mmCIF file with all atom_site columns, C-alpha atoms in Angstrom:
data_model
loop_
_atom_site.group_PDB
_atom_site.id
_atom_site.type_symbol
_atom_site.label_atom_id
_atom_site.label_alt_id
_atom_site.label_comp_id
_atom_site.label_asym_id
_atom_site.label_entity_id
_atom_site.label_seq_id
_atom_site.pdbx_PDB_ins_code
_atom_site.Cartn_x
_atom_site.Cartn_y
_atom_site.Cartn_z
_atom_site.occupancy
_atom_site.B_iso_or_equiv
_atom_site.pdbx_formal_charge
_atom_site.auth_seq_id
_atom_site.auth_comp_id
_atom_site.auth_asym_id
_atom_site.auth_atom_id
_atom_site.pdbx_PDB_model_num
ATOM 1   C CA . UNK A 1 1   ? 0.000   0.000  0.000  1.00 84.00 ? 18  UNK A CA 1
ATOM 2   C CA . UNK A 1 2   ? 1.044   3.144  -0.782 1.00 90.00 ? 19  UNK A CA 1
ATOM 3   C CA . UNK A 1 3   ? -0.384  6.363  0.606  1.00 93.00 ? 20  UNK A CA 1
ATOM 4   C CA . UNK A 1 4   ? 1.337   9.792  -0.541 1.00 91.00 ? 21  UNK A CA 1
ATOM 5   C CA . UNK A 1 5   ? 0.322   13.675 -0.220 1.00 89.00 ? 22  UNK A CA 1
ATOM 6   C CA . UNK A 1 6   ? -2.159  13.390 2.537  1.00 86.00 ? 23  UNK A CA 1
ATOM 7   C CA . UNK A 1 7   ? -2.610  14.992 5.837  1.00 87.00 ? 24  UNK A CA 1
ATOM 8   C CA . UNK A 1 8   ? -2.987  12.376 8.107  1.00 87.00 ? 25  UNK A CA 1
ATOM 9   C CA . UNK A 1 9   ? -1.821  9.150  6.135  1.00 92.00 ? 26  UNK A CA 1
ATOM 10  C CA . UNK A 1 10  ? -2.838  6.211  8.484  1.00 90.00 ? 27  UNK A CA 1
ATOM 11  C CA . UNK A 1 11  ? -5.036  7.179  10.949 1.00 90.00 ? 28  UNK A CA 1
ATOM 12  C CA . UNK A 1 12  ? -6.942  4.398  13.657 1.00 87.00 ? 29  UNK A CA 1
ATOM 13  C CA . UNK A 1 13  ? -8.059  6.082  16.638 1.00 83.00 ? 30  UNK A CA 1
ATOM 14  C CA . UNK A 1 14  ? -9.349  4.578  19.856 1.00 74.00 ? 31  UNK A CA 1
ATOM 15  C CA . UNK A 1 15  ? -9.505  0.977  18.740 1.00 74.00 ? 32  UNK A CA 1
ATOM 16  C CA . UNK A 1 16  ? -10.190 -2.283 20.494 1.00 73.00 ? 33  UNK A CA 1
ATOM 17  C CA . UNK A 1 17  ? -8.606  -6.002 19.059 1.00 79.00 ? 34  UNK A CA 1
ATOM 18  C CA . UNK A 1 18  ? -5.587  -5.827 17.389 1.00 87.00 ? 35  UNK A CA 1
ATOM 19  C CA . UNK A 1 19  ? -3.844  -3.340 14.915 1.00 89.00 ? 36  UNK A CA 1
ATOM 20  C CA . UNK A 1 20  ? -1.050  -4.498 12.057 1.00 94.00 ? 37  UNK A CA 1
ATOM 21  C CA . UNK A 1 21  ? 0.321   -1.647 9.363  1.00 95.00 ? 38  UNK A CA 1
ATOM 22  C CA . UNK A 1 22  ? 2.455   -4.002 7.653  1.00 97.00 ? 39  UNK A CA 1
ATOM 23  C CA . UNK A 1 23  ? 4.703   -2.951 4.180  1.00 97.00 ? 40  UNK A CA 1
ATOM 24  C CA . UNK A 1 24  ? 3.223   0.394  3.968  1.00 96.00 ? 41  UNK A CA 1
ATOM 25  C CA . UNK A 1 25  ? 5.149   3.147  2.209  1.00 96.00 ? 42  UNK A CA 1
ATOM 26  C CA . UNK A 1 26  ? 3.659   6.434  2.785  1.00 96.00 ? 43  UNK A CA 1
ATOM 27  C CA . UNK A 1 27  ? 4.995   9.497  1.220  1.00 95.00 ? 44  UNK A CA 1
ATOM 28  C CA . UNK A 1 28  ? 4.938   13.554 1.228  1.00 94.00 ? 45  UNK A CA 1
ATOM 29  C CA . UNK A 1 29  ? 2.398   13.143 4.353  1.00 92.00 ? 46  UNK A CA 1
ATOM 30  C CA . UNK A 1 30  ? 1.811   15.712 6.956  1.00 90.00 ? 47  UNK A CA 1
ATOM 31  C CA . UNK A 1 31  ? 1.405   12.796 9.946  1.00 92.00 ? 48  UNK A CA 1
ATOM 32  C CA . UNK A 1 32  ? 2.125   9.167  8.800  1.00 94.00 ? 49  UNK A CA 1
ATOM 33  C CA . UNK A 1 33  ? 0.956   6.336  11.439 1.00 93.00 ? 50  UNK A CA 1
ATOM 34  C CA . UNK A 1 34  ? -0.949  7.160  14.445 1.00 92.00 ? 51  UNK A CA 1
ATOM 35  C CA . UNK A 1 35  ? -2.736  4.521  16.527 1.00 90.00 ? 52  UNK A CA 1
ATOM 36  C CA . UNK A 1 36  ? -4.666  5.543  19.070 1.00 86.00 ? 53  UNK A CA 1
ATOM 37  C CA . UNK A 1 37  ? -6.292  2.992  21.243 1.00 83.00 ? 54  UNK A CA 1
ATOM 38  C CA . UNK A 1 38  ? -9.404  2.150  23.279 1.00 71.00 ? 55  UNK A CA 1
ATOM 39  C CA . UNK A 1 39  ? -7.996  -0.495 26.564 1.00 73.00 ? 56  UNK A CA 1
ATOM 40  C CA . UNK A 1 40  ? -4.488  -1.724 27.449 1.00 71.00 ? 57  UNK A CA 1
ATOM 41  C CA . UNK A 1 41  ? -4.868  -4.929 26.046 1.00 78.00 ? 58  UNK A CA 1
ATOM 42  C CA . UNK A 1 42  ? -5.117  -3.773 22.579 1.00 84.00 ? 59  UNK A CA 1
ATOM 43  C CA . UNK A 1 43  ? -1.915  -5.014 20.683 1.00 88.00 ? 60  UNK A CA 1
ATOM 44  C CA . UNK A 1 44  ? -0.575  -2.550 17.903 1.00 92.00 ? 61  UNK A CA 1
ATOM 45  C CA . UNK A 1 45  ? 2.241   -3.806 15.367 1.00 95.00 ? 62  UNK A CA 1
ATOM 46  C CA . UNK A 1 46  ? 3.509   -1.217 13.205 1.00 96.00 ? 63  UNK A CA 1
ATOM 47  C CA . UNK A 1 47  ? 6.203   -2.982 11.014 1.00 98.00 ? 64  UNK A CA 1
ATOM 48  C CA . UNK A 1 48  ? 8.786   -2.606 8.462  1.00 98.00 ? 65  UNK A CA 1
ATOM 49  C CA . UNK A 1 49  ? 6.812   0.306  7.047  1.00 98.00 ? 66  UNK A CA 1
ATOM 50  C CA . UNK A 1 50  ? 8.865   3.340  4.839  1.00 98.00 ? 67  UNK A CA 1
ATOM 51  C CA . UNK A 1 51  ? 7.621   6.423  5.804  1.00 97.00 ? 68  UNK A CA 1
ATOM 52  C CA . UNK A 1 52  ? 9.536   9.429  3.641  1.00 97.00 ? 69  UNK A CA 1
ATOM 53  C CA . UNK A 1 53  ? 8.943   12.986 4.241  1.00 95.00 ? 70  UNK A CA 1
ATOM 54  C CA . UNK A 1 54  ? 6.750   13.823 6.608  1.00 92.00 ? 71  UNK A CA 1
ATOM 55  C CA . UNK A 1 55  ? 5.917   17.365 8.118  1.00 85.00 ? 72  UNK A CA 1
ATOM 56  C CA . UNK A 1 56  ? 5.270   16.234 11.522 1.00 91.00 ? 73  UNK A CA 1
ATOM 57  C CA . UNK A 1 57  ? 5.091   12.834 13.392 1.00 95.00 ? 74  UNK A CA 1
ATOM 58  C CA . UNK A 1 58  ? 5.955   9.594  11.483 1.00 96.00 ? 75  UNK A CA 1
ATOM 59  C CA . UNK A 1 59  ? 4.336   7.470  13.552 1.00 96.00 ? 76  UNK A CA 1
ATOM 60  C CA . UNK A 1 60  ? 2.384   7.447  17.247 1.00 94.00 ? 77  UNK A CA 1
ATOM 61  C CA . UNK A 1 61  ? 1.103   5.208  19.580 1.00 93.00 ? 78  UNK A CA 1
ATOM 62  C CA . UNK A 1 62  ? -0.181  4.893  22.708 1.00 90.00 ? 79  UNK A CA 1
ATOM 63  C CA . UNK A 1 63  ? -0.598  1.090  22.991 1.00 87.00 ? 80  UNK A CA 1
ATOM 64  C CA . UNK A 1 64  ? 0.636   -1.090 25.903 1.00 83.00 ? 81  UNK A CA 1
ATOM 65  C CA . UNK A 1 65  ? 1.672   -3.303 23.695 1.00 87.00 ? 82  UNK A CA 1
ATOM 66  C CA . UNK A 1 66  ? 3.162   -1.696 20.451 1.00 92.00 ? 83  UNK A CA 1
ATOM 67  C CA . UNK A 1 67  ? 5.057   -3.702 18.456 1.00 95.00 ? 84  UNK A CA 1
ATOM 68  C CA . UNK A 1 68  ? 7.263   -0.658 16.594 1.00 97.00 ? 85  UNK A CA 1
ATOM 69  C CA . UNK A 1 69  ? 9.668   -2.806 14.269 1.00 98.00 ? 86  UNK A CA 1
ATOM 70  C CA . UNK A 1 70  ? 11.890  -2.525 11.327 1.00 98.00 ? 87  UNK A CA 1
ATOM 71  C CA . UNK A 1 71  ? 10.324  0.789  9.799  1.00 98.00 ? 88  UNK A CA 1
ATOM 72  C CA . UNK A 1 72  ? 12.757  2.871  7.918  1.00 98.00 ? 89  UNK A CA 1
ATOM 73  C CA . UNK A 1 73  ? 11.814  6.974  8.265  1.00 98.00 ? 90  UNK A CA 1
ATOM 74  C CA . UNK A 1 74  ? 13.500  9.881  6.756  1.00 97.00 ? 91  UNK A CA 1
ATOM 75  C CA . UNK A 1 75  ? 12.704  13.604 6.829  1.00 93.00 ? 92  UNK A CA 1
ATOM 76  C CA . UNK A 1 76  ? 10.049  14.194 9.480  1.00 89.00 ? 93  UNK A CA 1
ATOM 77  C CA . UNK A 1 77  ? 11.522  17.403 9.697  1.00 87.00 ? 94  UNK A CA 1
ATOM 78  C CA . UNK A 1 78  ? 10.889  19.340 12.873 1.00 91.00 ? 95  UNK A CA 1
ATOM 79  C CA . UNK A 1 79  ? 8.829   16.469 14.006 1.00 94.00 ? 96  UNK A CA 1
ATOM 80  C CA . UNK A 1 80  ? 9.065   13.106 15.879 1.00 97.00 ? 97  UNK A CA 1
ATOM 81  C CA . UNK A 1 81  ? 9.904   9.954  14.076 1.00 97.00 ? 98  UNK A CA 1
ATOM 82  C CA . UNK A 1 82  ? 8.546   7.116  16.611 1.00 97.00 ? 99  UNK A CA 1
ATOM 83  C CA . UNK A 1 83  ? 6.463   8.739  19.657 1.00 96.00 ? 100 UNK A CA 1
ATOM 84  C CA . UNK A 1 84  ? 5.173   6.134  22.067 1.00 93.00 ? 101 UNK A CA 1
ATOM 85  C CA . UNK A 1 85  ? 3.251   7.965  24.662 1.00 90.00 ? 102 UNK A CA 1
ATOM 86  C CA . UNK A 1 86  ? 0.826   6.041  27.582 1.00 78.00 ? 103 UNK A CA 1
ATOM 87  C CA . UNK A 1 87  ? 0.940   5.543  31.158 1.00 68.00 ? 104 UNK A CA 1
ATOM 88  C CA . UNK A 1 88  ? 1.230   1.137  29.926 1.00 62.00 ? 105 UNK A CA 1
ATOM 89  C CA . UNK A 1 89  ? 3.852   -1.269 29.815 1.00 67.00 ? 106 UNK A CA 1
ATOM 90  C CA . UNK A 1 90  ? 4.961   -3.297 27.120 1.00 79.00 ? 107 UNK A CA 1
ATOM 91  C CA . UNK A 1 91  ? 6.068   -1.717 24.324 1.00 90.00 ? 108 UNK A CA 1
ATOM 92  C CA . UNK A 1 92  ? 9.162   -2.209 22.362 1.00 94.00 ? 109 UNK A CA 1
ATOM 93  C CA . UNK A 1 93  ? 10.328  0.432  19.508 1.00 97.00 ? 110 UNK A CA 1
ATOM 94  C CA . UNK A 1 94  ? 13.103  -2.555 18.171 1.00 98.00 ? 111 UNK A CA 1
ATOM 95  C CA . UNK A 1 95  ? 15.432  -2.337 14.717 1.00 98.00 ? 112 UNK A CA 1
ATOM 96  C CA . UNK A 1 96  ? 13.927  0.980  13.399 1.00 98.00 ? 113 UNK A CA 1
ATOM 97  C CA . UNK A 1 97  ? 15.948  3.395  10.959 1.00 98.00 ? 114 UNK A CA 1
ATOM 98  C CA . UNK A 1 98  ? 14.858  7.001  11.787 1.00 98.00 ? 115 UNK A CA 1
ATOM 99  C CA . UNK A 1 99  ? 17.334  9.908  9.922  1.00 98.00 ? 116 UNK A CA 1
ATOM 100 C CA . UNK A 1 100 ? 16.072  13.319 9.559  1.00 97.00 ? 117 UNK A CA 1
ATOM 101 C CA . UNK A 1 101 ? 13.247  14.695 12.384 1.00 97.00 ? 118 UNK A CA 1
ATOM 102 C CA . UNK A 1 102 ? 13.600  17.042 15.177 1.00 97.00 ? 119 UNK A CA 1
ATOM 103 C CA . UNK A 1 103 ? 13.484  14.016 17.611 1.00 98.00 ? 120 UNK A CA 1
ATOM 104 C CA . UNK A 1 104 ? 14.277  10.694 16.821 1.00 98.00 ? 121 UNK A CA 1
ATOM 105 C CA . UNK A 1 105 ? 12.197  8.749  19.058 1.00 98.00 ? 122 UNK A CA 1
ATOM 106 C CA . UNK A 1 106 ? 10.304  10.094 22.128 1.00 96.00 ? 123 UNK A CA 1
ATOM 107 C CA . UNK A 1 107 ? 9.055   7.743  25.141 1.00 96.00 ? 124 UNK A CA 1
ATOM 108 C CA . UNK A 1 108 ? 6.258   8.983  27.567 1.00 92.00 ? 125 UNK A CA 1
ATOM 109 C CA . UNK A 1 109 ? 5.350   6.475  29.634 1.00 83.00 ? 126 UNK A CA 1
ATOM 110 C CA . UNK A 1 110 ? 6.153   3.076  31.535 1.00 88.00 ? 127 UNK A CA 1
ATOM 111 C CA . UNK A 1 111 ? 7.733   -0.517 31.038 1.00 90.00 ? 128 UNK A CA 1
ATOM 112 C CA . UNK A 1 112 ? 9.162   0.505  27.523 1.00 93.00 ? 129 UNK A CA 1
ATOM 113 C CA . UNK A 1 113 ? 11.810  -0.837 25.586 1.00 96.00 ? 130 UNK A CA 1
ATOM 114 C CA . UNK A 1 114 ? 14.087  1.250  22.884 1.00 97.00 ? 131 UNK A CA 1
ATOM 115 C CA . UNK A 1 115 ? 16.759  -1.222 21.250 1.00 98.00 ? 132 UNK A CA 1
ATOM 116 C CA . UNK A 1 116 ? 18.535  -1.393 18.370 1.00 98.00 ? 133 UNK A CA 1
ATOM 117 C CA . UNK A 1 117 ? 17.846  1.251  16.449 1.00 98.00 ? 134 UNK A CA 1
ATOM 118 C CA . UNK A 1 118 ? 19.642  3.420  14.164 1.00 98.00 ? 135 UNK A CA 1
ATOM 119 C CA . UNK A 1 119 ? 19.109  7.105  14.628 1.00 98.00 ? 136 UNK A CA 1
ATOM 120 C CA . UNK A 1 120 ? 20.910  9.753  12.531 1.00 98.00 ? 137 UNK A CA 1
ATOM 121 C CA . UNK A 1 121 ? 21.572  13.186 11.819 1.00 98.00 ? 138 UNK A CA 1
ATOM 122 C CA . UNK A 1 122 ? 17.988  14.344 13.846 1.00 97.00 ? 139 UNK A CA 1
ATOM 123 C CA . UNK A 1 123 ? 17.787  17.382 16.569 1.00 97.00 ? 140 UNK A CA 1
ATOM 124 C CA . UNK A 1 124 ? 17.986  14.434 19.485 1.00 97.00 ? 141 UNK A CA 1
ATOM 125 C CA . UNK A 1 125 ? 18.365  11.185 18.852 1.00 98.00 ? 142 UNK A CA 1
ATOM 126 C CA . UNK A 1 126 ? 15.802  10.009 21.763 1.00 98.00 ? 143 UNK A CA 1
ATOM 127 C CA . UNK A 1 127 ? 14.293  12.132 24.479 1.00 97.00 ? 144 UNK A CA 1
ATOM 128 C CA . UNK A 1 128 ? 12.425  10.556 27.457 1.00 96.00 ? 145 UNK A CA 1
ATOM 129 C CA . UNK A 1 129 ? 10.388  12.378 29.329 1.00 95.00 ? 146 UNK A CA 1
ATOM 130 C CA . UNK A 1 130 ? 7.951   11.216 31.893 1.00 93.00 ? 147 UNK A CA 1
ATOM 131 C CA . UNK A 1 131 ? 9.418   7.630  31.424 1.00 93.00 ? 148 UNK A CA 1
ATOM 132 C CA . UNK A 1 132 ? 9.419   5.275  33.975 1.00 92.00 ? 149 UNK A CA 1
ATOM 133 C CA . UNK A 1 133 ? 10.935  1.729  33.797 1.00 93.00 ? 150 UNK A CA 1
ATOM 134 C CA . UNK A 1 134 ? 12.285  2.300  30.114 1.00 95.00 ? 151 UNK A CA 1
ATOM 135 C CA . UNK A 1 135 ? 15.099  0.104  28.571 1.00 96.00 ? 152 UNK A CA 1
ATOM 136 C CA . UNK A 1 136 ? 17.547  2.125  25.922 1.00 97.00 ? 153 UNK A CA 1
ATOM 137 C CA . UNK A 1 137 ? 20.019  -0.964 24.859 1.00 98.00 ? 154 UNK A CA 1
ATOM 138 C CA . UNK A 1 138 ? 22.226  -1.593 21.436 1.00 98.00 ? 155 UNK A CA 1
ATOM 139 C CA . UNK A 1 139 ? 21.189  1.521  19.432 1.00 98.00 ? 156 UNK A CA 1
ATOM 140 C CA . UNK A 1 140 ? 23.292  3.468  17.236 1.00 98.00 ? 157 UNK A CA 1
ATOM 141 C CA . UNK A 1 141 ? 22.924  7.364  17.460 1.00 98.00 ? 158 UNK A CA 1
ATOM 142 C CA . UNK A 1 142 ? 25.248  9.323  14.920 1.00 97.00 ? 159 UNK A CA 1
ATOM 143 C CA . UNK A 1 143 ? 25.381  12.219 13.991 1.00 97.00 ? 160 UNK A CA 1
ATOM 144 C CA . UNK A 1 144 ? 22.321  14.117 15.960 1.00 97.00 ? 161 UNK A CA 1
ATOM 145 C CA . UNK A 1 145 ? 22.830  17.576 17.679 1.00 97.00 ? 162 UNK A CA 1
ATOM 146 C CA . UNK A 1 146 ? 21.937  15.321 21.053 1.00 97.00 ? 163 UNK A CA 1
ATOM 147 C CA . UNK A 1 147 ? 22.254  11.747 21.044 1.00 97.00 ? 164 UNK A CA 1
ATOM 148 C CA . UNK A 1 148 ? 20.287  11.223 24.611 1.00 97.00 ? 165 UNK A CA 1
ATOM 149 C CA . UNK A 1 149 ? 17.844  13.231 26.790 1.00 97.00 ? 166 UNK A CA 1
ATOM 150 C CA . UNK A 1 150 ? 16.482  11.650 29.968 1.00 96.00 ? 167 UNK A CA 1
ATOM 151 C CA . UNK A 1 151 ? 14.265  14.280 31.347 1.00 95.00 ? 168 UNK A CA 1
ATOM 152 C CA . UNK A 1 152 ? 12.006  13.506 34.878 1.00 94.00 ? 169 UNK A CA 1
ATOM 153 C CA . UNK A 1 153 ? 12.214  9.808  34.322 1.00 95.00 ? 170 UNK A CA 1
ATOM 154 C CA . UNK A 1 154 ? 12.659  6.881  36.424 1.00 93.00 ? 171 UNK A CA 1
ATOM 155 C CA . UNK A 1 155 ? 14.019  3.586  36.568 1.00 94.00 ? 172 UNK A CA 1
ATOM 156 C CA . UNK A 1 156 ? 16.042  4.151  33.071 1.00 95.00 ? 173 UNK A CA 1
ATOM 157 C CA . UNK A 1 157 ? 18.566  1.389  32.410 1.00 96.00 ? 174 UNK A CA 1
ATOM 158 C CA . UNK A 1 158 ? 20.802  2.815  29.280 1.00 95.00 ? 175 UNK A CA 1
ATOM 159 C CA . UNK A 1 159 ? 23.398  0.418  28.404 1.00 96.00 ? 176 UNK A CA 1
ATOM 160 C CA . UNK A 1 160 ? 25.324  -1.036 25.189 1.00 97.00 ? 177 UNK A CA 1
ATOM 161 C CA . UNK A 1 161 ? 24.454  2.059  23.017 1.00 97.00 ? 178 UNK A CA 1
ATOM 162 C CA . UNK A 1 162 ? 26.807  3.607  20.595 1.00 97.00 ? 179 UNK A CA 1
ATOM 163 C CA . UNK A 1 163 ? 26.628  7.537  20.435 1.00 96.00 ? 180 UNK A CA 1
ATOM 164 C CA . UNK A 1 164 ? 29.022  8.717  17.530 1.00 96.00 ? 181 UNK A CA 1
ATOM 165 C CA . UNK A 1 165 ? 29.642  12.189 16.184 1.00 93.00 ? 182 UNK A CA 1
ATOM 166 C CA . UNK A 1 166 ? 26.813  14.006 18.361 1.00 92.00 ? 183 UNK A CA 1
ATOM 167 C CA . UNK A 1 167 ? 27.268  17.268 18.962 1.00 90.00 ? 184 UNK A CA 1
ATOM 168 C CA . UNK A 1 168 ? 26.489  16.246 22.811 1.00 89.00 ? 185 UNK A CA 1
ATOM 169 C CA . UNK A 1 169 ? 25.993  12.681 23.630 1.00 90.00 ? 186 UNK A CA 1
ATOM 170 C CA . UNK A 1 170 ? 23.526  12.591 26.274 1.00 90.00 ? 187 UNK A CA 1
ATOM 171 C CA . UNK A 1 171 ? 22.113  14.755 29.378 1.00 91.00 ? 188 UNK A CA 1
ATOM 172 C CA . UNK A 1 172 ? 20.279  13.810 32.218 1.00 88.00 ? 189 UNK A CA 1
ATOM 173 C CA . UNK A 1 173 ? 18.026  16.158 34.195 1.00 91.00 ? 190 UNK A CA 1
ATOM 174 C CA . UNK A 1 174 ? 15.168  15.201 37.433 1.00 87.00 ? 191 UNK A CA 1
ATOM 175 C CA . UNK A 1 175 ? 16.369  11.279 36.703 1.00 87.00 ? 192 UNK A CA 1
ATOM 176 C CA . UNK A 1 176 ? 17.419  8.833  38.274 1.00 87.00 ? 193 UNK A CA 1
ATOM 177 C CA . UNK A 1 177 ? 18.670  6.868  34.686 1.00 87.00 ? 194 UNK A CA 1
ATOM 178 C CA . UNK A 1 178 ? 21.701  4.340  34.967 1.00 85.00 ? 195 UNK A CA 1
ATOM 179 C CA . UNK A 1 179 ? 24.122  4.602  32.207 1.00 88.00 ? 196 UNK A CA 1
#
């Protein structure tokens, strides 16, 4: 499937069951994949999509258990490449390519796991904010004006990553992170 020049290119809001975007490429959109959903136990697998040139988020999710895998994004601009945002745990943003946004990937939330991702030449690489029990482990940050933000979150564990050629690797602030 291929979506291109929309404002909102995959949109499922407050859903209950399961949700799969699978092999989509999406294209010159202002948002790309947001899923929104209805109860915790609603499982959400957004998977080796491409999403290219977006003007805002490339894709969102609030789900407990997100399944955020193998998608390949570039040029989400001032925007977020992978947001994960809910108060759930369970979610894992795993093997993603993200190169070109104003954040990388941003975690709000609890139980969450970030790990090996590539992120490259964005504003930060990964901000958490609000995170509590969140796992950073084997990603690759190059390049980014910030590799790292951990911002009033809890229970961090950030180990195994690789920050290279950021203009500062990482800052901590109202955390209690281990690095």
């Amino acid at each position: 499937t291929t979506v291109r020049g929309s404002g909102q290119a995959i949109d499922v809001d407050h859903v209950a069951g399961r949700v799969e975007v699978r092999n989509a490429t999406l294209l010159d959109n202002i948002d790309g994949i947001e899923a929104t959903v209805f109860s915790a136990d609603v499982e959400v697998a957004i998977v080796n999509n491409v999403i290219l040139d977006t003007g805002s988020t490339a894709i969102a999710t609030d789900a407990a258990n997100a399944d955020v895998r193998g998608n390949t994004i570039e040029g989400a601009g001032t925007g977020t490449g992978i947001h994960l945002s809910g108060d759930r745990a369970g979610a894992a943003i795993v093997d993603n390519a993200i190169e070109g946004a104003g954040v990388g990937i941003r975690v709000e939330g609890d139980g969450s796991t970030v790990a090996g991702n590539t992120v490259e030449a964005n504003g930060l690489g990964l901000q958490a904010f609000g995170a509590r029990g969140l796992t950073v482990t084997r990603n690759l940050f190059v390049g980014n004006n910030m590799g790292a933000s951990v911002i009033n979150s809890f229970q961090v564990v950030v180990y195994d990553n690789l920050f290279d050629n950021d203009g500062t690797n990482a800052e901590e602030l109202f955390s209690d992170a281990r690095w």
